[in-house]
Amino acid sequence: MLARRENNLLSLLPDVAYREMITSLGMSRRGIVLVNDPALVAQVMDTDAALFPKNDLFVGALEGLVGDAMFVSSGERWRSQRRTLEPTFGHMHLGRAFAGMAAAVADARPQLDAAASSGARFSLDATMTHLTADIITRAIFSTPLQQSTARQVFDAFDVFERGVENVSVRQLLLGAPWAPVPQTQKVRTACQTIRKLVGDLLDARLSGAAPPREDIAGAAIAARDPQTGRGFDREELINEIGVFFLAGHETTASALTWTMFILSQQPLTTKRIRDEVSAIAGDAPLQLEQVRKLPFVRNVLKEALRLYPPITFLPRVAAEATTLGDRRIAKGTMLLIAPWSIHRHERLWRNPDRFDPDRFNPEREHEIVKGAYIPFGTGPRVCIGAAFATLEATLVVAELVRSYDWQACAPEKVWPLARLTTRPTHEIQCQIRAVGRT
Ligand code: HEM
């Protein structure tokens, strides 16, 4: 039985993880090598993708839900999926998604206003997860989360995530390379539920019963591989949409939870955000072009993503015995590329643990070591939703900070945990006050 502490991979990282450029973690049945050196990271992620595919454990944990979707596939299959879906996240689609983002923020306000008036405590994590799930549901299907099918998808995802993460840490430490990843009946049922619900929503589109829409589902249905002309069949669409839902809300929820937590301790930064927002929009709701012109909010987000990268680890596996730098790597070794340790590495960052959003100012950007900032990954498999997430998070932070003062309860007890994304060990309880009220 694993001790509770050992279920948190972050607490297993030794001090050398933040000092060495490459180090063996040697804590499991399979070899695990942590790679921090940006040049070696680039070799693994950019050049030798066939030699270093996504880790088998990670793929095994997700495949019941998303089959061989772009997030987990490799080789020519991945290249075709990526080519086909790239335009779905292009500039034009982002402009359309913005309306749904703004509507979701507006719909969150009554509940936040009520919490502000009553002074009631509420969970920061749950609030941010609900908001980002609402935003991604509107972006994919043009429907708000409260609509009952969307709500059922969300609830089933919650069951899936909780079940999968326990298995994955256990399996990582105790399992042999390429061993099957066991899933509980609960997780298998959640996968079937999600696939059925997403399938029903898709069928309404495919059969013409629901009107065509210019949302992510509509774009994915219409998408064709520019080289082969091939589109996705129904099962493939369910796979890809499952990933968009999962990767598209858990990550941004993690980013927003940590950003708001940090801001609750940073009154001067909070004031600078309010001044920037007010200078560009006064008291009016923010418009798309204004959100794109909030450099300080962007820097705050960048710095929060540095200190708390939502995807803590990007695991790869050595498909063959090889070398990395001067280190021999046995076949089946897990290569852990960890934005977490790279972003807090003492040889890559000055004052690595300090929150300093101005380090991303253009005049200081030369201080950032190339390849040392990778919250969205790096190389050809870099996050396809990065622009979407940045727009969304900038809007949410700007709107929520201009309207409310955020206070985290017992901040000294907040501690990070590597789950599917980087989350606090326990939900952060917070209280808010309407800005201007004492
Ligand atoms: C703050 C929010 C986000 C963060 C920090 C983030 C981070 C990442 C990272 C690190 C990767 C690379 C994983 C690897 O190489 O192993 C990735 C890939 C991916 N992300 Fe995101 N992501 C975010 C938001 C989104 C959103 C909003 C979507 C879609 C709606 C999305 C969809 C994807 C997909 C489909 C991939 C796989 C790309 C491929 O393998 O070609 N992500 N993301």
Short mmCIF file of N, CA and C in Angstrom, two decimals, residues 200-308:
data_model
loop_
_atom_site.label_atom_id
_atom_site.label_comp_id
_atom_site.label_asym_id
_atom_site.label_seq_id
_atom_site.Cartn_x
_atom_site.Cartn_y
_atom_site.Cartn_z
N ASP A 200 -24.22 11.25 -28.54
CA ASP A 200 -25.59 11.73 -28.77
C ASP A 200 -25.58 13.17 -29.27
N LEU A 201 -24.73 14.01 -28.64
CA LEU A 201 -24.66 15.41 -29.07
C LEU A 201 -24.17 15.50 -30.52
N LEU A 202 -23.21 14.62 -30.84
CA LEU A 202 -22.67 14.63 -32.20
C LEU A 202 -23.70 14.15 -33.22
N ASP A 203 -24.44 13.08 -32.83
CA ASP A 203 -25.41 12.50 -33.77
C ASP A 203 -26.43 13.54 -34.21
N ALA A 204 -26.82 14.40 -33.25
CA ALA A 204 -27.80 15.42 -33.59
C ALA A 204 -27.25 16.31 -34.71
N ARG A 205 -25.95 16.57 -34.68
CA ARG A 205 -25.32 17.39 -35.73
C ARG A 205 -25.18 16.59 -37.03
N LEU A 206 -24.68 15.33 -36.87
CA LEU A 206 -24.38 14.54 -38.07
C LEU A 206 -25.65 14.21 -38.86
N SER A 207 -26.77 14.04 -38.11
CA SER A 207 -28.01 13.67 -38.80
C SER A 207 -28.75 14.90 -39.34
N GLY A 208 -28.28 16.09 -38.96
CA GLY A 208 -28.96 17.31 -39.41
C GLY A 208 -30.09 17.73 -38.49
N ALA A 209 -30.35 16.94 -37.39
CA ALA A 209 -31.43 17.30 -36.46
C ALA A 209 -31.10 18.60 -35.74
N ALA A 210 -29.82 18.82 -35.46
CA ALA A 210 -29.40 20.10 -34.86
C ALA A 210 -28.76 20.94 -35.95
N PRO A 211 -28.98 22.26 -35.92
CA PRO A 211 -28.43 23.10 -37.00
C PRO A 211 -26.90 23.10 -36.96
N PRO A 212 -26.24 23.23 -38.16
CA PRO A 212 -24.78 23.31 -38.15
C PRO A 212 -24.35 24.58 -37.43
N ARG A 213 -23.24 24.51 -36.73
CA ARG A 213 -22.76 25.70 -35.98
C ARG A 213 -21.28 25.86 -36.21
N GLU A 214 -20.83 27.10 -36.02
CA GLU A 214 -19.41 27.36 -36.21
C GLU A 214 -18.68 27.26 -34.87
N ASP A 215 -18.84 26.10 -34.21
CA ASP A 215 -18.13 25.88 -32.96
C ASP A 215 -17.08 24.78 -33.18
N ILE A 216 -16.44 24.33 -32.09
CA ILE A 216 -15.36 23.35 -32.27
C ILE A 216 -15.92 22.04 -32.84
N ALA A 217 -17.10 21.60 -32.37
CA ALA A 217 -17.69 20.37 -32.91
C ALA A 217 -17.94 20.54 -34.41
N GLY A 218 -18.51 21.68 -34.78
CA GLY A 218 -18.78 21.93 -36.21
C GLY A 218 -17.50 21.94 -37.02
N ALA A 219 -16.47 22.59 -36.48
CA ALA A 219 -15.19 22.67 -37.20
C ALA A 219 -14.55 21.28 -37.32
N ALA A 220 -14.66 20.47 -36.25
CA ALA A 220 -14.04 19.13 -36.30
C ALA A 220 -14.79 18.23 -37.29
N ILE A 221 -16.12 18.37 -37.34
CA ILE A 221 -16.91 17.57 -38.30
C ILE A 221 -16.50 17.93 -39.74
N ALA A 222 -16.31 19.22 -39.97
CA ALA A 222 -16.00 19.68 -41.34
C ALA A 222 -14.52 19.52 -41.69
N ALA A 223 -13.67 19.27 -40.68
CA ALA A 223 -12.21 19.29 -40.92
C ALA A 223 -11.77 18.16 -41.85
N ARG A 224 -10.83 18.47 -42.74
CA ARG A 224 -10.25 17.47 -43.65
C ARG A 224 -8.74 17.58 -43.59
N ASP A 225 -8.07 16.44 -43.65
CA ASP A 225 -6.60 16.45 -43.72
C ASP A 225 -6.21 17.12 -45.05
N PRO A 226 -5.45 18.25 -44.99
CA PRO A 226 -5.13 18.96 -46.23
C PRO A 226 -4.30 18.11 -47.20
N GLN A 227 -3.63 17.07 -46.71
CA GLN A 227 -2.82 16.23 -47.62
C GLN A 227 -3.61 15.07 -48.21
N THR A 228 -4.51 14.47 -47.43
CA THR A 228 -5.21 13.27 -47.92
C THR A 228 -6.69 13.53 -48.19
N GLY A 229 -7.23 14.64 -47.69
CA GLY A 229 -8.66 14.94 -47.87
C GLY A 229 -9.54 14.14 -46.93
N ARG A 230 -8.95 13.35 -46.05
CA ARG A 230 -9.74 12.50 -45.17
C ARG A 230 -10.27 13.28 -43.97
N GLY A 231 -11.54 13.00 -43.58
CA GLY A 231 -12.11 13.60 -42.38
C GLY A 231 -12.20 12.55 -41.27
N PHE A 232 -12.80 12.93 -40.13
CA PHE A 232 -12.92 12.00 -39.01
C PHE A 232 -14.25 11.25 -39.07
N ASP A 233 -14.24 9.96 -38.70
CA ASP A 233 -15.53 9.27 -38.56
C ASP A 233 -16.09 9.54 -37.16
N ARG A 234 -17.28 8.99 -36.89
CA ARG A 234 -17.97 9.32 -35.63
C ARG A 234 -17.13 8.99 -34.40
N GLU A 235 -16.55 7.77 -34.36
CA GLU A 235 -15.77 7.38 -33.18
C GLU A 235 -14.56 8.29 -33.00
N GLU A 236 -13.93 8.63 -34.11
CA GLU A 236 -12.76 9.52 -34.02
C GLU A 236 -13.16 10.90 -33.51
N LEU A 237 -14.34 11.36 -33.93
CA LEU A 237 -14.80 12.67 -33.45
C LEU A 237 -15.04 12.62 -31.94
N ILE A 238 -15.62 11.51 -31.46
CA ILE A 238 -15.84 11.38 -30.00
C ILE A 238 -14.49 11.41 -29.28
N ASN A 239 -13.48 10.72 -29.83
CA ASN A 239 -12.14 10.74 -29.21
C ASN A 239 -11.61 12.16 -29.09
N GLU A 240 -11.63 12.87 -30.21
CA GLU A 240 -11.00 14.20 -30.22
C GLU A 240 -11.78 15.18 -29.33
N ILE A 241 -13.11 15.07 -29.36
CA ILE A 241 -13.91 16.00 -28.54
C ILE A 241 -13.71 15.69 -27.06
N GLY A 242 -13.58 14.41 -26.73
CA GLY A 242 -13.27 14.02 -25.34
C GLY A 242 -12.00 14.70 -24.86
N VAL A 243 -10.98 14.71 -25.71
CA VAL A 243 -9.71 15.36 -25.34
C VAL A 243 -9.91 16.86 -25.19
N PHE A 244 -10.61 17.47 -26.13
CA PHE A 244 -10.79 18.93 -26.03
C PHE A 244 -11.48 19.28 -24.73
N PHE A 245 -12.46 18.44 -24.34
CA PHE A 245 -13.16 18.74 -23.10
C PHE A 245 -12.21 18.59 -21.91
N LEU A 246 -11.48 17.46 -21.88
CA LEU A 246 -10.61 17.16 -20.73
C LEU A 246 -9.43 18.14 -20.67
N ALA A 247 -8.66 18.19 -21.80
CA ALA A 247 -7.46 19.05 -21.82
C ALA A 247 -7.85 20.51 -21.79
N GLY A 248 -9.06 20.80 -22.23
CA GLY A 248 -9.46 22.19 -22.40
C GLY A 248 -10.07 22.83 -21.16
N HIS A 249 -10.40 22.04 -20.12
CA HIS A 249 -10.92 22.75 -18.94
C HIS A 249 -10.12 22.47 -17.68
N GLU A 250 -9.61 21.25 -17.51
CA GLU A 250 -8.85 20.93 -16.29
C GLU A 250 -7.60 21.81 -16.17
N THR A 251 -6.90 21.97 -17.29
CA THR A 251 -5.65 22.74 -17.30
C THR A 251 -5.92 24.22 -16.96
N THR A 252 -6.89 24.80 -17.63
CA THR A 252 -7.16 26.22 -17.42
C THR A 252 -7.71 26.44 -16.01
N ALA A 253 -8.48 25.47 -15.51
CA ALA A 253 -8.98 25.58 -14.13
C ALA A 253 -7.81 25.58 -13.15
N SER A 254 -6.83 24.73 -13.39
CA SER A 254 -5.65 24.71 -12.53
C SER A 254 -4.94 26.07 -12.60
N ALA A 255 -4.74 26.57 -13.82
CA ALA A 255 -4.05 27.86 -13.98
C ALA A 255 -4.79 28.97 -13.24
N LEU A 256 -6.11 28.99 -13.36
CA LEU A 256 -6.88 30.08 -12.72
C LEU A 256 -6.91 29.93 -11.21
N THR A 257 -6.99 28.69 -10.72
CA THR A 257 -6.98 28.48 -9.27
C THR A 257 -5.70 29.04 -8.67
N TRP A 258 -4.55 28.71 -9.29
CA TRP A 258 -3.28 29.18 -8.73
C TRP A 258 -3.12 30.68 -8.91
N THR A 259 -3.57 31.20 -10.04
CA THR A 259 -3.45 32.65 -10.26
C THR A 259 -4.24 33.41 -9.21
N MET A 260 -5.49 33.00 -8.98
CA MET A 260 -6.32 33.72 -8.02
C MET A 260 -5.78 33.52 -6.60
N PHE A 261 -5.24 32.34 -6.33
CA PHE A 261 -4.64 32.12 -5.01
C PHE A 261 -3.45 33.07 -4.81
N ILE A 262 -2.59 33.15 -5.80
CA ILE A 262 -1.43 34.06 -5.68
C ILE A 262 -1.92 35.50 -5.50
N LEU A 263 -2.89 35.88 -6.31
CA LEU A 263 -3.36 37.27 -6.24
C LEU A 263 -3.98 37.59 -4.88
N SER A 264 -4.55 36.60 -4.23
CA SER A 264 -5.13 36.86 -2.91
C SER A 264 -4.05 37.27 -1.90
N GLN A 265 -2.78 37.00 -2.24
CA GLN A 265 -1.66 37.40 -1.35
C GLN A 265 -0.91 38.62 -1.89
N GLN A 266 -1.38 39.18 -3.00
CA GLN A 266 -0.59 40.20 -3.70
C GLN A 266 -1.42 41.46 -3.96
N PRO A 267 -1.63 42.31 -2.94
CA PRO A 267 -2.48 43.50 -3.14
C PRO A 267 -1.93 44.47 -4.19
N LEU A 268 -0.61 44.61 -4.27
CA LEU A 268 -0.08 45.59 -5.24
C LEU A 268 -0.29 45.10 -6.67
N THR A 269 -0.07 43.80 -6.87
CA THR A 269 -0.30 43.24 -8.21
C THR A 269 -1.78 43.36 -8.57
N THR A 270 -2.64 43.10 -7.60
CA THR A 270 -4.08 43.22 -7.83
C THR A 270 -4.43 44.64 -8.27
N LYS A 271 -3.84 45.62 -7.60
CA LYS A 271 -4.13 47.01 -7.95
C LYS A 271 -3.66 47.32 -9.37
N ARG A 272 -2.47 46.81 -9.73
CA ARG A 272 -1.96 47.08 -11.08
C ARG A 272 -2.88 46.47 -12.14
N ILE A 273 -3.46 45.29 -11.83
CA ILE A 273 -4.40 44.68 -12.78
C ILE A 273 -5.63 45.59 -12.93
N ARG A 274 -6.17 46.02 -11.81
CA ARG A 274 -7.38 46.87 -11.87
C ARG A 274 -7.10 48.15 -12.65
N ASP A 275 -5.94 48.75 -12.41
CA ASP A 275 -5.61 49.99 -13.12
C ASP A 275 -5.52 49.73 -14.62
N GLU A 276 -4.91 48.61 -14.99
CA GLU A 276 -4.76 48.32 -16.43
C GLU A 276 -6.12 48.09 -17.09
N VAL A 277 -6.98 47.34 -16.40
CA VAL A 277 -8.30 47.03 -16.97
C VAL A 277 -9.15 48.30 -17.07
N SER A 278 -9.11 49.09 -16.00
CA SER A 278 -9.93 50.29 -15.99
C SER A 278 -9.46 51.29 -17.05
N ALA A 279 -8.13 51.37 -17.27
CA ALA A 279 -7.61 52.31 -18.28
C ALA A 279 -8.11 51.94 -19.68
N ILE A 280 -8.30 50.67 -19.93
CA ILE A 280 -8.67 50.28 -21.30
C ILE A 280 -10.19 50.16 -21.49
N ALA A 281 -10.92 49.83 -20.42
CA ALA A 281 -12.36 49.56 -20.60
C ALA A 281 -13.27 50.35 -19.67
N GLY A 282 -12.70 51.16 -18.78
CA GLY A 282 -13.57 51.84 -17.80
C GLY A 282 -14.31 50.79 -16.99
N ASP A 283 -15.65 50.96 -16.89
CA ASP A 283 -16.45 49.97 -16.15
C ASP A 283 -17.17 49.00 -17.08
N ALA A 284 -16.97 49.14 -18.39
CA ALA A 284 -17.73 48.32 -19.35
C ALA A 284 -17.13 46.91 -19.44
N PRO A 285 -17.96 45.90 -19.84
CA PRO A 285 -17.41 44.55 -20.02
C PRO A 285 -16.28 44.58 -21.06
N LEU A 286 -15.27 43.76 -20.86
CA LEU A 286 -14.13 43.76 -21.78
C LEU A 286 -14.49 43.15 -23.13
N GLN A 287 -14.00 43.77 -24.18
CA GLN A 287 -14.20 43.25 -25.54
C GLN A 287 -12.93 42.49 -25.98
N LEU A 288 -13.12 41.68 -27.04
CA LEU A 288 -12.01 40.82 -27.51
C LEU A 288 -10.71 41.59 -27.71
N GLU A 289 -10.79 42.70 -28.47
CA GLU A 289 -9.54 43.40 -28.79
C GLU A 289 -8.90 44.02 -27.55
N GLN A 290 -9.73 44.35 -26.55
CA GLN A 290 -9.18 44.91 -25.30
C GLN A 290 -8.46 43.82 -24.51
N VAL A 291 -9.05 42.63 -24.50
CA VAL A 291 -8.41 41.53 -23.74
C VAL A 291 -7.04 41.22 -24.33
N ARG A 292 -6.92 41.41 -25.64
CA ARG A 292 -5.62 41.14 -26.28
C ARG A 292 -4.58 42.20 -25.92
N LYS A 293 -5.05 43.30 -25.31
CA LYS A 293 -4.11 44.40 -25.00
C LYS A 293 -3.99 44.62 -23.50
N LEU A 294 -3.80 43.56 -22.75
CA LEU A 294 -3.62 43.68 -21.30
C LEU A 294 -2.26 43.06 -20.93
N PRO A 295 -1.15 43.76 -21.23
CA PRO A 295 0.15 43.11 -21.05
C PRO A 295 0.46 42.73 -19.62
N PHE A 296 -0.02 43.51 -18.66
CA PHE A 296 0.33 43.14 -17.28
C PHE A 296 -0.44 41.89 -16.84
N VAL A 297 -1.73 41.83 -17.19
CA VAL A 297 -2.50 40.62 -16.84
C VAL A 297 -1.82 39.40 -17.48
N ARG A 298 -1.39 39.55 -18.73
CA ARG A 298 -0.68 38.44 -19.41
C ARG A 298 0.55 38.01 -18.63
N ASN A 299 1.32 39.02 -18.16
CA ASN A 299 2.55 38.69 -17.43
C ASN A 299 2.25 37.97 -16.12
N VAL A 300 1.16 38.40 -15.46
CA VAL A 300 0.77 37.74 -14.21
C VAL A 300 0.44 36.27 -14.51
N LEU A 301 -0.31 36.06 -15.58
CA LEU A 301 -0.66 34.68 -15.94
C LEU A 301 0.57 33.87 -16.30
N LYS A 302 1.46 34.47 -17.07
CA LYS A 302 2.68 33.76 -17.45
C LYS A 302 3.46 33.33 -16.22
N GLU A 303 3.55 34.26 -15.26
CA GLU A 303 4.33 33.96 -14.06
C GLU A 303 3.62 32.89 -13.21
N ALA A 304 2.28 32.94 -13.16
CA ALA A 304 1.55 31.89 -12.42
C ALA A 304 1.76 30.54 -13.11
N LEU A 305 1.77 30.54 -14.46
CA LEU A 305 1.99 29.28 -15.20
C LEU A 305 3.43 28.78 -15.01
N ARG A 306 4.35 29.71 -14.75
CA ARG A 306 5.73 29.28 -14.48
C ARG A 306 5.78 28.58 -13.12
N LEU A 307 5.23 29.24 -12.10
CA LEU A 307 5.34 28.68 -10.74
C LEU A 307 4.45 27.45 -10.56
N TYR A 308 3.30 27.44 -11.20
CA TYR A 308 2.37 26.31 -11.07
C TYR A 308 1.94 25.83 -12.46
#
